[in-house]
PDB file of C-alpha atoms in Angstrom:
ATOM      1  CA  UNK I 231     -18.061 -15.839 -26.702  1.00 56.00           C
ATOM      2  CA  UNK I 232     -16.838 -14.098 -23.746  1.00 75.00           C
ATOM      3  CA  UNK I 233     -16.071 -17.903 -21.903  1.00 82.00           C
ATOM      4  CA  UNK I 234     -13.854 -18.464 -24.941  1.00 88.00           C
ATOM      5  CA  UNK I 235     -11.859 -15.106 -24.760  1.00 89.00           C
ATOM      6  CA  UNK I 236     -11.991 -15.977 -20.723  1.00 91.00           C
ATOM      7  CA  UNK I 237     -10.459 -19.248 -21.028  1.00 92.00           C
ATOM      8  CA  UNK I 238      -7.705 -17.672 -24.293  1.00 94.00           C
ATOM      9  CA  UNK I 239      -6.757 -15.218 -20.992  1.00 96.00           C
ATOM     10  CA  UNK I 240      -6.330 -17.653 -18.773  1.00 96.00           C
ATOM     11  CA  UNK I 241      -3.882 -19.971 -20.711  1.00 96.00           C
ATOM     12  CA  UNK I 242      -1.680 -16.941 -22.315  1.00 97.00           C
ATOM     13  CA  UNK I 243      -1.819 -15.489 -18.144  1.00 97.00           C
ATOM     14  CA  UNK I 244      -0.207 -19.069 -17.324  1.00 97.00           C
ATOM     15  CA  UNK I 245       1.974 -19.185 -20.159  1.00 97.00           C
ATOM     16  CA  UNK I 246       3.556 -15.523 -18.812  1.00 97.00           C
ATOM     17  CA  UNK I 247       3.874 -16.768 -15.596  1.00 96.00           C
ATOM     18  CA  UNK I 248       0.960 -15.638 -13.590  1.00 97.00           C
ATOM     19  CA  UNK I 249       0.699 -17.464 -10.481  1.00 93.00           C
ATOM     20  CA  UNK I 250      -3.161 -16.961 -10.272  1.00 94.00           C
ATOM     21  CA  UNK I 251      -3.984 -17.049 -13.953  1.00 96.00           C
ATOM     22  CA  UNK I 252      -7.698 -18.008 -13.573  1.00 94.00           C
ATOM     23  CA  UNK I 253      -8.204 -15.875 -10.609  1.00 94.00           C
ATOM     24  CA  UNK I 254      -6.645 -12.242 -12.306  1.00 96.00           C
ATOM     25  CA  UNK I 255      -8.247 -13.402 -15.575  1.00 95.00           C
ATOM     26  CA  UNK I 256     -11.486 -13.043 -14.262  1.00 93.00           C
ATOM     27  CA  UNK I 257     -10.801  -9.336 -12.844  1.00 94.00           C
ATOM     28  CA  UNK I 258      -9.760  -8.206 -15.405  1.00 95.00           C
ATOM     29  CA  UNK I 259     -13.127  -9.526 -17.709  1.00 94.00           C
ATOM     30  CA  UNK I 260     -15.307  -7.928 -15.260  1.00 93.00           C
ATOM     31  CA  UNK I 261     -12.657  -4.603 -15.291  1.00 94.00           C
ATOM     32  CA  UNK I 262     -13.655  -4.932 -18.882  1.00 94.00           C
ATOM     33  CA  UNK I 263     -17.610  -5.135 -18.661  1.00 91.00           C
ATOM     34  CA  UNK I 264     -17.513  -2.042 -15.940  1.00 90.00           C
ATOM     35  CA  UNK I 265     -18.280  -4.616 -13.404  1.00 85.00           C
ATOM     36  CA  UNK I 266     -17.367  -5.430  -9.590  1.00 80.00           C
ATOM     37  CA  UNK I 267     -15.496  -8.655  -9.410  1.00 75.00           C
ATOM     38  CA  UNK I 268     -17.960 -10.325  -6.970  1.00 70.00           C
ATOM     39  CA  UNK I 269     -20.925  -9.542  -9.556  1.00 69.00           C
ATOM     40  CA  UNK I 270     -19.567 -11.529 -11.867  1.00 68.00           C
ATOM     41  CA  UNK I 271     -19.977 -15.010 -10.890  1.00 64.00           C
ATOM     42  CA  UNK I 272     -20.836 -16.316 -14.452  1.00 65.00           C
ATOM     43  CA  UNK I 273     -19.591 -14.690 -17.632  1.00 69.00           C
ATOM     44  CA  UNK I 274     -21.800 -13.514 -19.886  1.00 70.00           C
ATOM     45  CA  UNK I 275     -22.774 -14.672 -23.517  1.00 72.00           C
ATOM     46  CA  UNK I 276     -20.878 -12.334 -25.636  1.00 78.00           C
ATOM     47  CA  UNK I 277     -18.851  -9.211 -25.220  1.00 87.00           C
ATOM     48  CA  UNK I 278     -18.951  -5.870 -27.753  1.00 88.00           C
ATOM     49  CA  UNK I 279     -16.173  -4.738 -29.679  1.00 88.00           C
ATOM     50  CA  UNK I 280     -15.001  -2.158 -26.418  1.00 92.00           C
ATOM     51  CA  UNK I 281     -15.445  -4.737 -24.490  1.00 90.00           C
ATOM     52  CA  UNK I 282     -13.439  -7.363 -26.206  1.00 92.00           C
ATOM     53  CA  UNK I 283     -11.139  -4.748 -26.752  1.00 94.00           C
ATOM     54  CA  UNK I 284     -10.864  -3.563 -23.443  1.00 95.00           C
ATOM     55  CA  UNK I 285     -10.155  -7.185 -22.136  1.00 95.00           C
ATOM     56  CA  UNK I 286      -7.098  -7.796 -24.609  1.00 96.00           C
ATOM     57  CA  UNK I 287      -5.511  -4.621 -23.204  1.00 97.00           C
ATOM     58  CA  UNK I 288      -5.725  -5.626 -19.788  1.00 98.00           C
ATOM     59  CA  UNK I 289      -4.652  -9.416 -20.514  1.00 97.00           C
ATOM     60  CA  UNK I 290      -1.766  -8.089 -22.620  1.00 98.00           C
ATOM     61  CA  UNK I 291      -1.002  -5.769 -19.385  1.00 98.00           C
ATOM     62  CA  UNK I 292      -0.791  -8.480 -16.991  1.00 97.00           C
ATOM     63  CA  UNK I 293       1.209 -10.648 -19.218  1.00 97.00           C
ATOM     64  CA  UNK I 294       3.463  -8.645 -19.305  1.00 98.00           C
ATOM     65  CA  UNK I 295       3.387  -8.477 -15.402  1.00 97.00           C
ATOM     66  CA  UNK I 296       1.704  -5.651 -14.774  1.00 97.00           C
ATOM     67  CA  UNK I 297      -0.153  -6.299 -11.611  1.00 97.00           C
ATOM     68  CA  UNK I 298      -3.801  -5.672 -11.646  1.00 97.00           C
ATOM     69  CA  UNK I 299      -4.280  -2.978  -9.198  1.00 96.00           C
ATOM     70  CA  UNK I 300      -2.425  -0.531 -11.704  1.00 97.00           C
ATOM     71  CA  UNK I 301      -4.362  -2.015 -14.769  1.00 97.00           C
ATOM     72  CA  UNK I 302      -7.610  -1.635 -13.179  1.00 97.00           C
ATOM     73  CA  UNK I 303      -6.232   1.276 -11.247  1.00 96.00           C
ATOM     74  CA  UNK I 304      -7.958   0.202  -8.354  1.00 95.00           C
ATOM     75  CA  UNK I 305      -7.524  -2.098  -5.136  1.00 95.00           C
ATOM     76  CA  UNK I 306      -9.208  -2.637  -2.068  1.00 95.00           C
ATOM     77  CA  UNK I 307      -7.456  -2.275   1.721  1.00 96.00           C
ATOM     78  CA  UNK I 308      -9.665  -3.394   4.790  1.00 95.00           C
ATOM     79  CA  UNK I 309     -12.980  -2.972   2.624  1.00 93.00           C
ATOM     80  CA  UNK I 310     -12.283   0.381   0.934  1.00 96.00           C
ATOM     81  CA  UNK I 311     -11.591   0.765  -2.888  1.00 96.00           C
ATOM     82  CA  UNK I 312      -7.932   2.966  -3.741  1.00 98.00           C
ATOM     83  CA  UNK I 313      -6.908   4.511  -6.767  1.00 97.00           C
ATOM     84  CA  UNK I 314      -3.490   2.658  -7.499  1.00 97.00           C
ATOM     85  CA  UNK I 315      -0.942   4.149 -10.173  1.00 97.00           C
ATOM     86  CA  UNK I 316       2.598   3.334 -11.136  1.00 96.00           C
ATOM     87  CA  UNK I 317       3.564   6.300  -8.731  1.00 96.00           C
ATOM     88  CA  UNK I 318       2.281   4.525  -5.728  1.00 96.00           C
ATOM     89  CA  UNK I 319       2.813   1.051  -3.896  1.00 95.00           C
ATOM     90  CA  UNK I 320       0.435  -1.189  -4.241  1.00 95.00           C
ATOM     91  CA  UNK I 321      -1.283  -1.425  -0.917  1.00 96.00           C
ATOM     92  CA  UNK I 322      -0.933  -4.953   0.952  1.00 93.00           C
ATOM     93  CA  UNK I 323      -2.683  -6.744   2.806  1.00 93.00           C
ATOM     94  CA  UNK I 324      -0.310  -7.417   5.475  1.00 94.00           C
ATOM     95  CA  UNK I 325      -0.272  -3.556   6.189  1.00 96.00           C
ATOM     96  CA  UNK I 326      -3.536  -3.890   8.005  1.00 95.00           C
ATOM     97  CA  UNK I 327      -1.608  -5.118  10.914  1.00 95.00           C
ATOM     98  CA  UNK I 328      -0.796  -1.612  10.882  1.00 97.00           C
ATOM     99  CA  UNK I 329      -4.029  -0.333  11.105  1.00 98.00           C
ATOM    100  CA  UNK I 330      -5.226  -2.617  13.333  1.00 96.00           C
ATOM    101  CA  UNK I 331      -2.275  -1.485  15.888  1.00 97.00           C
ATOM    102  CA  UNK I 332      -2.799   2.021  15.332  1.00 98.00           C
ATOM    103  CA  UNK I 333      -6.811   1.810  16.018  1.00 98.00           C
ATOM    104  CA  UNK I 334      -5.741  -0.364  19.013  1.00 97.00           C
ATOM    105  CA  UNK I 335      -5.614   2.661  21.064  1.00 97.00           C
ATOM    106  CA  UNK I 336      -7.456   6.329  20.671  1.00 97.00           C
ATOM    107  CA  UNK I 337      -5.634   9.241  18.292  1.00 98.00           C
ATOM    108  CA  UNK I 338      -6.354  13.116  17.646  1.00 97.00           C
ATOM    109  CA  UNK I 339      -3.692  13.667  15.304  1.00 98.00           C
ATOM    110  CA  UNK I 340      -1.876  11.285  13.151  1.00 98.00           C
ATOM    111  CA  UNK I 341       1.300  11.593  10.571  1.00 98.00           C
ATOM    112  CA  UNK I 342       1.787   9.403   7.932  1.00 98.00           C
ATOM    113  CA  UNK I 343       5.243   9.201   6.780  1.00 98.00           C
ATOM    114  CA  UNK I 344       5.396   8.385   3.286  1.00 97.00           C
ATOM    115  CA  UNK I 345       1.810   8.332   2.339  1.00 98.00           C
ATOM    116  CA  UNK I 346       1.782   6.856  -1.385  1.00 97.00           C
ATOM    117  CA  UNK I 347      -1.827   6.004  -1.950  1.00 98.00           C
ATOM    118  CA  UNK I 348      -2.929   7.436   1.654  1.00 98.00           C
ATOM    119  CA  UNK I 349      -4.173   4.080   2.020  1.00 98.00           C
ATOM    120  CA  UNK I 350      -3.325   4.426   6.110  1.00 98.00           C
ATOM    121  CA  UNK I 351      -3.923   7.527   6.599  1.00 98.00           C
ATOM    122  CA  UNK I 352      -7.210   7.621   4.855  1.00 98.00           C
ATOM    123  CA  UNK I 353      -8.019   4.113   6.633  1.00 98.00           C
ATOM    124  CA  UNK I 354      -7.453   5.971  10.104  1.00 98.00           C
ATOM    125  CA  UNK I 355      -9.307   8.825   9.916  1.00 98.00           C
ATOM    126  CA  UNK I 356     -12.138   6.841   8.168  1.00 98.00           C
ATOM    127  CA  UNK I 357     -12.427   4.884  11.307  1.00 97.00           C
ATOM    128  CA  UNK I 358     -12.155   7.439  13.701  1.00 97.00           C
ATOM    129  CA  UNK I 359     -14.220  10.151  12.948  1.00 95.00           C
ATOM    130  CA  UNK I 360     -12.884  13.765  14.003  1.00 95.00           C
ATOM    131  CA  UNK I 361      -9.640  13.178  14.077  1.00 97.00           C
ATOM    132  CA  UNK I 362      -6.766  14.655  11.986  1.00 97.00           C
ATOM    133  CA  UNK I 363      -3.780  13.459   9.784  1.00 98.00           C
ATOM    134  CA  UNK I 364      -1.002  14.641   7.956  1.00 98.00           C
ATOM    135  CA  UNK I 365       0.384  12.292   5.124  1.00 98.00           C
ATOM    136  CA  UNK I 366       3.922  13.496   3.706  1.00 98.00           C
ATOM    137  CA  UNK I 367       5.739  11.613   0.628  1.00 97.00           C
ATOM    138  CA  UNK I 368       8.970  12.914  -1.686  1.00 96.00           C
ATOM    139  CA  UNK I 369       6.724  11.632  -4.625  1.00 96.00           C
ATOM    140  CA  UNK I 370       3.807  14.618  -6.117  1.00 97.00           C
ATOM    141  CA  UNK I 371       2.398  11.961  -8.398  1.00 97.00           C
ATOM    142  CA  UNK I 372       1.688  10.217  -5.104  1.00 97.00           C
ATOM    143  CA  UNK I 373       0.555  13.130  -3.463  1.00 98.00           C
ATOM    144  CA  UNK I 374      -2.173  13.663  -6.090  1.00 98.00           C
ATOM    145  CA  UNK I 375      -3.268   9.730  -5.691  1.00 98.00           C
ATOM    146  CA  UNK I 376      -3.822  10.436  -1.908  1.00 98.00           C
ATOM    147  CA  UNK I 377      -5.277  13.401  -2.182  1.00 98.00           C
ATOM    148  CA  UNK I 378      -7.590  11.818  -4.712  1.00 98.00           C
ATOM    149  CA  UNK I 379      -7.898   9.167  -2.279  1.00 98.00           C
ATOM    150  CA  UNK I 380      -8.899  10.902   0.424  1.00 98.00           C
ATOM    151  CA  UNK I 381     -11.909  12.812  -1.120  1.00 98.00           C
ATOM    152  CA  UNK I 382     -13.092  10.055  -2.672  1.00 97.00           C
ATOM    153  CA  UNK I 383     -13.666   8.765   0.994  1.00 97.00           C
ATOM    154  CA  UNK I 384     -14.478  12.069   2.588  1.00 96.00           C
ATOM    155  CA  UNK I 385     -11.868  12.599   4.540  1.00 96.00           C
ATOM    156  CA  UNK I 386     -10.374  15.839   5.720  1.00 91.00           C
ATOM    157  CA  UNK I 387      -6.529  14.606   5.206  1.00 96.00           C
ATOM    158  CA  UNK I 388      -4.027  17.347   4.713  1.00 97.00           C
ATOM    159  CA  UNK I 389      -1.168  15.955   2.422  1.00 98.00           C
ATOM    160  CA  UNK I 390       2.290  17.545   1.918  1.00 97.00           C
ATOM    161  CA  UNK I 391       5.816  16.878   0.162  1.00 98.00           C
ATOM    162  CA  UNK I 392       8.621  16.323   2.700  1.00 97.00           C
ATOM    163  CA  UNK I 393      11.401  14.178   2.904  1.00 95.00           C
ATOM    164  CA  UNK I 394      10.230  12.257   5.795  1.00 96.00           C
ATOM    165  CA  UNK I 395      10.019  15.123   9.431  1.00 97.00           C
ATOM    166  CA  UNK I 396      12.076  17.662   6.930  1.00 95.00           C
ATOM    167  CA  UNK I 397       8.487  19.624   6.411  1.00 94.00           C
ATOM    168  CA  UNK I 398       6.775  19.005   9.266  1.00 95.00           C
ATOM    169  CA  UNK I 399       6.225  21.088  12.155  1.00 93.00           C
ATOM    170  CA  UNK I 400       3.980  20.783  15.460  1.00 94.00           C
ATOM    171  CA  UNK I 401       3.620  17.132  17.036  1.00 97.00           C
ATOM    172  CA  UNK I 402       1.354  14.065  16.729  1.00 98.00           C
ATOM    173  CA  UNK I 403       0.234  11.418  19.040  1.00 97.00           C
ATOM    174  CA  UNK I 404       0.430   8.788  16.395  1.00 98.00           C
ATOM    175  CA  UNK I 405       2.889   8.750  13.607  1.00 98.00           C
ATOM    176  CA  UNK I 406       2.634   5.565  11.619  1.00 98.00           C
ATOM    177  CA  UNK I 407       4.895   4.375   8.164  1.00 98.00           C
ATOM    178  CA  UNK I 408       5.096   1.676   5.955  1.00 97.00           C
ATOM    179  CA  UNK I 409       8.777   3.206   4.318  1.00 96.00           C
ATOM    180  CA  UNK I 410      10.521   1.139   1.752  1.00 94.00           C
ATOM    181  CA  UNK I 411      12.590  -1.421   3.225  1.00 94.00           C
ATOM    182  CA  UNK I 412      14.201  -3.774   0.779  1.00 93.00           C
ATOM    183  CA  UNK I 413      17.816  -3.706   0.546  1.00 92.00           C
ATOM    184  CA  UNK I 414      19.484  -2.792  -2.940  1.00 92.00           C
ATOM    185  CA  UNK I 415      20.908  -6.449  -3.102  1.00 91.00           C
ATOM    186  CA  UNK I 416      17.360  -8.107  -3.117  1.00 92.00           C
ATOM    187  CA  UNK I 417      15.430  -5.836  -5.807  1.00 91.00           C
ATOM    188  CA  UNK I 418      16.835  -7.990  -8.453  1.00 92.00           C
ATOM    189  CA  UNK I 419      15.401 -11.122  -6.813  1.00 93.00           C
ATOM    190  CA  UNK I 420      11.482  -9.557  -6.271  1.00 93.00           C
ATOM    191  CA  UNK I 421       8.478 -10.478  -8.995  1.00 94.00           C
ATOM    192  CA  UNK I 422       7.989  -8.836 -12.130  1.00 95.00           C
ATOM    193  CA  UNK I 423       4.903  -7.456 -10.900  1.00 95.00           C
ATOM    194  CA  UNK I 424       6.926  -5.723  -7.728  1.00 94.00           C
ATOM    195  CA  UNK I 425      10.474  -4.909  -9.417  1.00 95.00           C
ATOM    196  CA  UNK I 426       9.615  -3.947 -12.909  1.00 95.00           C
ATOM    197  CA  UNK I 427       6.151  -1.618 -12.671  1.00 96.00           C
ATOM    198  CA  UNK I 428       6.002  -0.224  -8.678  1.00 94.00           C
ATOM    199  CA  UNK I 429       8.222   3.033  -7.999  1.00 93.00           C
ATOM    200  CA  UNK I 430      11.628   1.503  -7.218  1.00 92.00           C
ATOM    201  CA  UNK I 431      11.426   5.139  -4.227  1.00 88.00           C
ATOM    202  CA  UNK I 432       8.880   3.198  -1.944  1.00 92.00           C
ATOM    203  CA  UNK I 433      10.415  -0.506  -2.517  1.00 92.00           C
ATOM    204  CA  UNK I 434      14.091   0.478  -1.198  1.00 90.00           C
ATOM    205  CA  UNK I 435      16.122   3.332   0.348  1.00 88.00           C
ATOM    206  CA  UNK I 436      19.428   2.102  -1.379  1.00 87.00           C
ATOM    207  CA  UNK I 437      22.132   0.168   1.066  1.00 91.00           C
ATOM    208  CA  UNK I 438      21.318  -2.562   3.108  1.00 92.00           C
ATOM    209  CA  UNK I 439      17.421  -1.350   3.439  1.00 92.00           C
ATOM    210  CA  UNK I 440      17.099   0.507   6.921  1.00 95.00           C
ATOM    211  CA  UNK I 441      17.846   4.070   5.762  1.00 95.00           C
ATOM    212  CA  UNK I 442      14.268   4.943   6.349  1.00 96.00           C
ATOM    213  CA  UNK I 443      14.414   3.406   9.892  1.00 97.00           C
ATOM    214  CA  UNK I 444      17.111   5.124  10.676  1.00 97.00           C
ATOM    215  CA  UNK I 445      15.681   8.864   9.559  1.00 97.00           C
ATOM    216  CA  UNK I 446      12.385   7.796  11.411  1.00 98.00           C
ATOM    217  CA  UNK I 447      14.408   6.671  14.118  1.00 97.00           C
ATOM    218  CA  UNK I 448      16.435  10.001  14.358  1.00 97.00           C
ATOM    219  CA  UNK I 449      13.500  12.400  14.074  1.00 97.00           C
ATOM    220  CA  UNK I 450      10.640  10.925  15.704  1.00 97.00           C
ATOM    221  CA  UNK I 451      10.820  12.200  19.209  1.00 97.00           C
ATOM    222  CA  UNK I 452      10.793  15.898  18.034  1.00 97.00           C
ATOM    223  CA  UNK I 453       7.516  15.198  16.347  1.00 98.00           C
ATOM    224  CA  UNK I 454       5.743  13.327  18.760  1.00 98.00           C
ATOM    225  CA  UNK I 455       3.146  14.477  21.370  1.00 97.00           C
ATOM    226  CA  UNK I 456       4.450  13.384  25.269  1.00 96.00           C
ATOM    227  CA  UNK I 457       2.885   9.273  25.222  1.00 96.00           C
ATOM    228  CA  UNK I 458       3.002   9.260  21.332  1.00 98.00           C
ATOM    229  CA  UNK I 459       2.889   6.579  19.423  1.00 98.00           C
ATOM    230  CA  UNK I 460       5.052   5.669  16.420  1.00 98.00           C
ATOM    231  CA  UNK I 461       3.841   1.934  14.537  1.00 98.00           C
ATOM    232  CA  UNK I 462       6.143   1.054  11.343  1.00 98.00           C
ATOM    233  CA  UNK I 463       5.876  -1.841   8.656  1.00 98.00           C
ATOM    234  CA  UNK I 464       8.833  -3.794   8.589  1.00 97.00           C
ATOM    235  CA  UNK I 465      10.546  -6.811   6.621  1.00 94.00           C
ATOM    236  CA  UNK I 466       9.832  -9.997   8.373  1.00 90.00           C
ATOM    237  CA  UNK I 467      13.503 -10.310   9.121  1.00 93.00           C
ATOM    238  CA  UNK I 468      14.190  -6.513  10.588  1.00 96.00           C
ATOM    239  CA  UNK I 469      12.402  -6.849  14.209  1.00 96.00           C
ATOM    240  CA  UNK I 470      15.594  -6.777  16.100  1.00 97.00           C
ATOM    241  CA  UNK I 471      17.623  -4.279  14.291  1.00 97.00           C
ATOM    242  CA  UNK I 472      14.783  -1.909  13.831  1.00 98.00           C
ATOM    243  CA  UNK I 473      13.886  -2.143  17.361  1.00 97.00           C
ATOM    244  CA  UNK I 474      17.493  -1.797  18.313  1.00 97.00           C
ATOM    245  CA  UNK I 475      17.254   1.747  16.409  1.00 97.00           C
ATOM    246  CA  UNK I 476      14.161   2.873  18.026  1.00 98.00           C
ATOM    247  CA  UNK I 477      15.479   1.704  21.506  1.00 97.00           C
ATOM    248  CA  UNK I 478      19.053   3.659  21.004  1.00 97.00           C
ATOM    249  CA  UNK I 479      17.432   6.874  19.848  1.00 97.00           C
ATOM    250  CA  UNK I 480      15.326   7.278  23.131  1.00 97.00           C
ATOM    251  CA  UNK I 481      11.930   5.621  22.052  1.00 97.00           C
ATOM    252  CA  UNK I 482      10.350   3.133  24.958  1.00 97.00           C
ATOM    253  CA  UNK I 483       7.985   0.725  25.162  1.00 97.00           C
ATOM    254  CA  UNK I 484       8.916  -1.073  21.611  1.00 98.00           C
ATOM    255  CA  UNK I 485       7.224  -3.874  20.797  1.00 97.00           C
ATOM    256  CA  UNK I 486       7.251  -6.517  17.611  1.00 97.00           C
ATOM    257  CA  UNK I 487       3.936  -7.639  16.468  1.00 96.00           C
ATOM    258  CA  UNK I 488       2.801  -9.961  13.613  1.00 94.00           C
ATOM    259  CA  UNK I 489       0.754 -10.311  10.693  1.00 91.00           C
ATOM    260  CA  UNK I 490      -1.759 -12.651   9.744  1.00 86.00           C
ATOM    261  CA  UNK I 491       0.532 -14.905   8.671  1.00 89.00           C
ATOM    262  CA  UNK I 492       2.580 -14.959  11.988  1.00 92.00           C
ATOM    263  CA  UNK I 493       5.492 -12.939  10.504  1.00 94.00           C
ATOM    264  CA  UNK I 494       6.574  -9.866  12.056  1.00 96.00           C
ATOM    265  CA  UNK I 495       5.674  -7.140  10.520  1.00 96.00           C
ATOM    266  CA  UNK I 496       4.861  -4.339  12.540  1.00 98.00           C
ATOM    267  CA  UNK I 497       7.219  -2.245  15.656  1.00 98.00           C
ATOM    268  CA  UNK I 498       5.753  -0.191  17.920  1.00 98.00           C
ATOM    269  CA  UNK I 499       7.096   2.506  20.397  1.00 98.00           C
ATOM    270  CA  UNK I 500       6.146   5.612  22.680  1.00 97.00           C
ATOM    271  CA  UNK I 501       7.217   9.306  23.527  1.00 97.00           C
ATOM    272  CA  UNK I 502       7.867   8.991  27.167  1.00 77.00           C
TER     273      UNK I 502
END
């Protein structure tokens, strides 16, 4: 009985630590049965042997803190399904603050500085039909997931490896970035789920956690179009410093804006 193997998930997922047990459980039976999560509002009757199988995998997976997007290999940012791997964040909700800030205002050409999924990039230029974007990231396995990414959405990205404005050339009029951020001290401290399975290269830059700030900071202006835009997603304790590096390098207009939650998460500034 598939409500029996359900309910078996649920109390090893709990057991392991799972915050939403019940919730994740139930993703990863419809995962199983080749389903989408919303179809599935009542189990079914039985499952086969691949599907039983299939379901023990994935529960074993996510006790052991895996997080679902990388079992399923698949999560969904502002409506739009993503491949996920273990070469690529996992993208967040809260980084739709970013999107919504960046689609605040019109774009022709847009850089995304370390791309991972292409979840932004590909978001963008979803929503705003004829324009262009460049996503660069140090990672190739994430380079494949956006590129991946991007055609399965039909969008013309171009994608590229660079060490954030090392490879780049010509300017943009909106350069957006969610770079890793967490300080060296604090990786010890994350979840399972965040410290133990997503690329440790897009969690933290080493040091106290601005290095990427500080590159972005330094190179921006020679890659943005006069009036540019630049967005980034920060920690919700970096506003001041990060807008103290944006300020010092020659960037105006900077601005702190929040989340959903009220927590700021996203700085803003302009060429000009």
């Amino acid at each position: 009985m598939s409500r029996a193997a359900l309910a078996a998930a649920v109390a090893r997922l709990r057991a392991a630590g799972v915050e939403d047990a019940a919730g994740d459980a139930r993703r990863l039976l419809a995962f199983a049965l080749g389903l989408a999560p919303e179809r599935m509002a009542v189990p079914p009757d039985g499952l086969t042997d691949a599907e039983a199988g299939r379901f023990a995998t994935a529960v074993a997976a996510r006790a052991a803190r895996q997080p679902v997007a990388q079992i399923t290999g698949e999560r969904l940012f502002r409506g739009r399904s993503f491949r996920v791997t273990r070469d690529t964040l996992d993208p967040r909700p809260e980084t739709e603050a970013l999107v919504d800030a960046a689609l605040a205002a019109p774009f022709t050409r847009a850089l995304d500085l370390g791309t991972g999924t292409g979840c932004i990039l590909v978001t963008l230029l979803a929503e705003r039909p004829g324009t262009a974007g460049l996503g660069v990231d140090l990672s190739p396995e994430a380079l494949a997931v956006a590129r991946d990414n991007a055609a399965r959405h039909g969008v013309a990205a171009d994608f590229a490896l660079s060490d954030w404005f090392a490879a780049i050339e010509g300017r943009f009029d909106l350069i957006v970035a969610n770079p890793p951020y967490i300080a060296a001290a604090e990786l010890a401290g994350l979840a399972p789920e965040v410290r133990d399975w997503e690329p440790h290269l897009a969690l933290t830059p080493g040091g106290d956690g601005f290095g990427a700030y500080r590159a972005i900071a330094a190179g921006a202006l020679a890659a943005m179009a006069p009036g540019g835009r630049l967005m980034v997603e920060i920690g919700p304790a970096q506003a001041a410093a990060v807008a103290a590096l944006f300020a010092a390098s020659g960037l105006s207009g900077i601005a702190v804006l929040p989340d959903l939650d009220g927590r700021d998460r996203v700085i803003t500034a302009r060429a000009g």
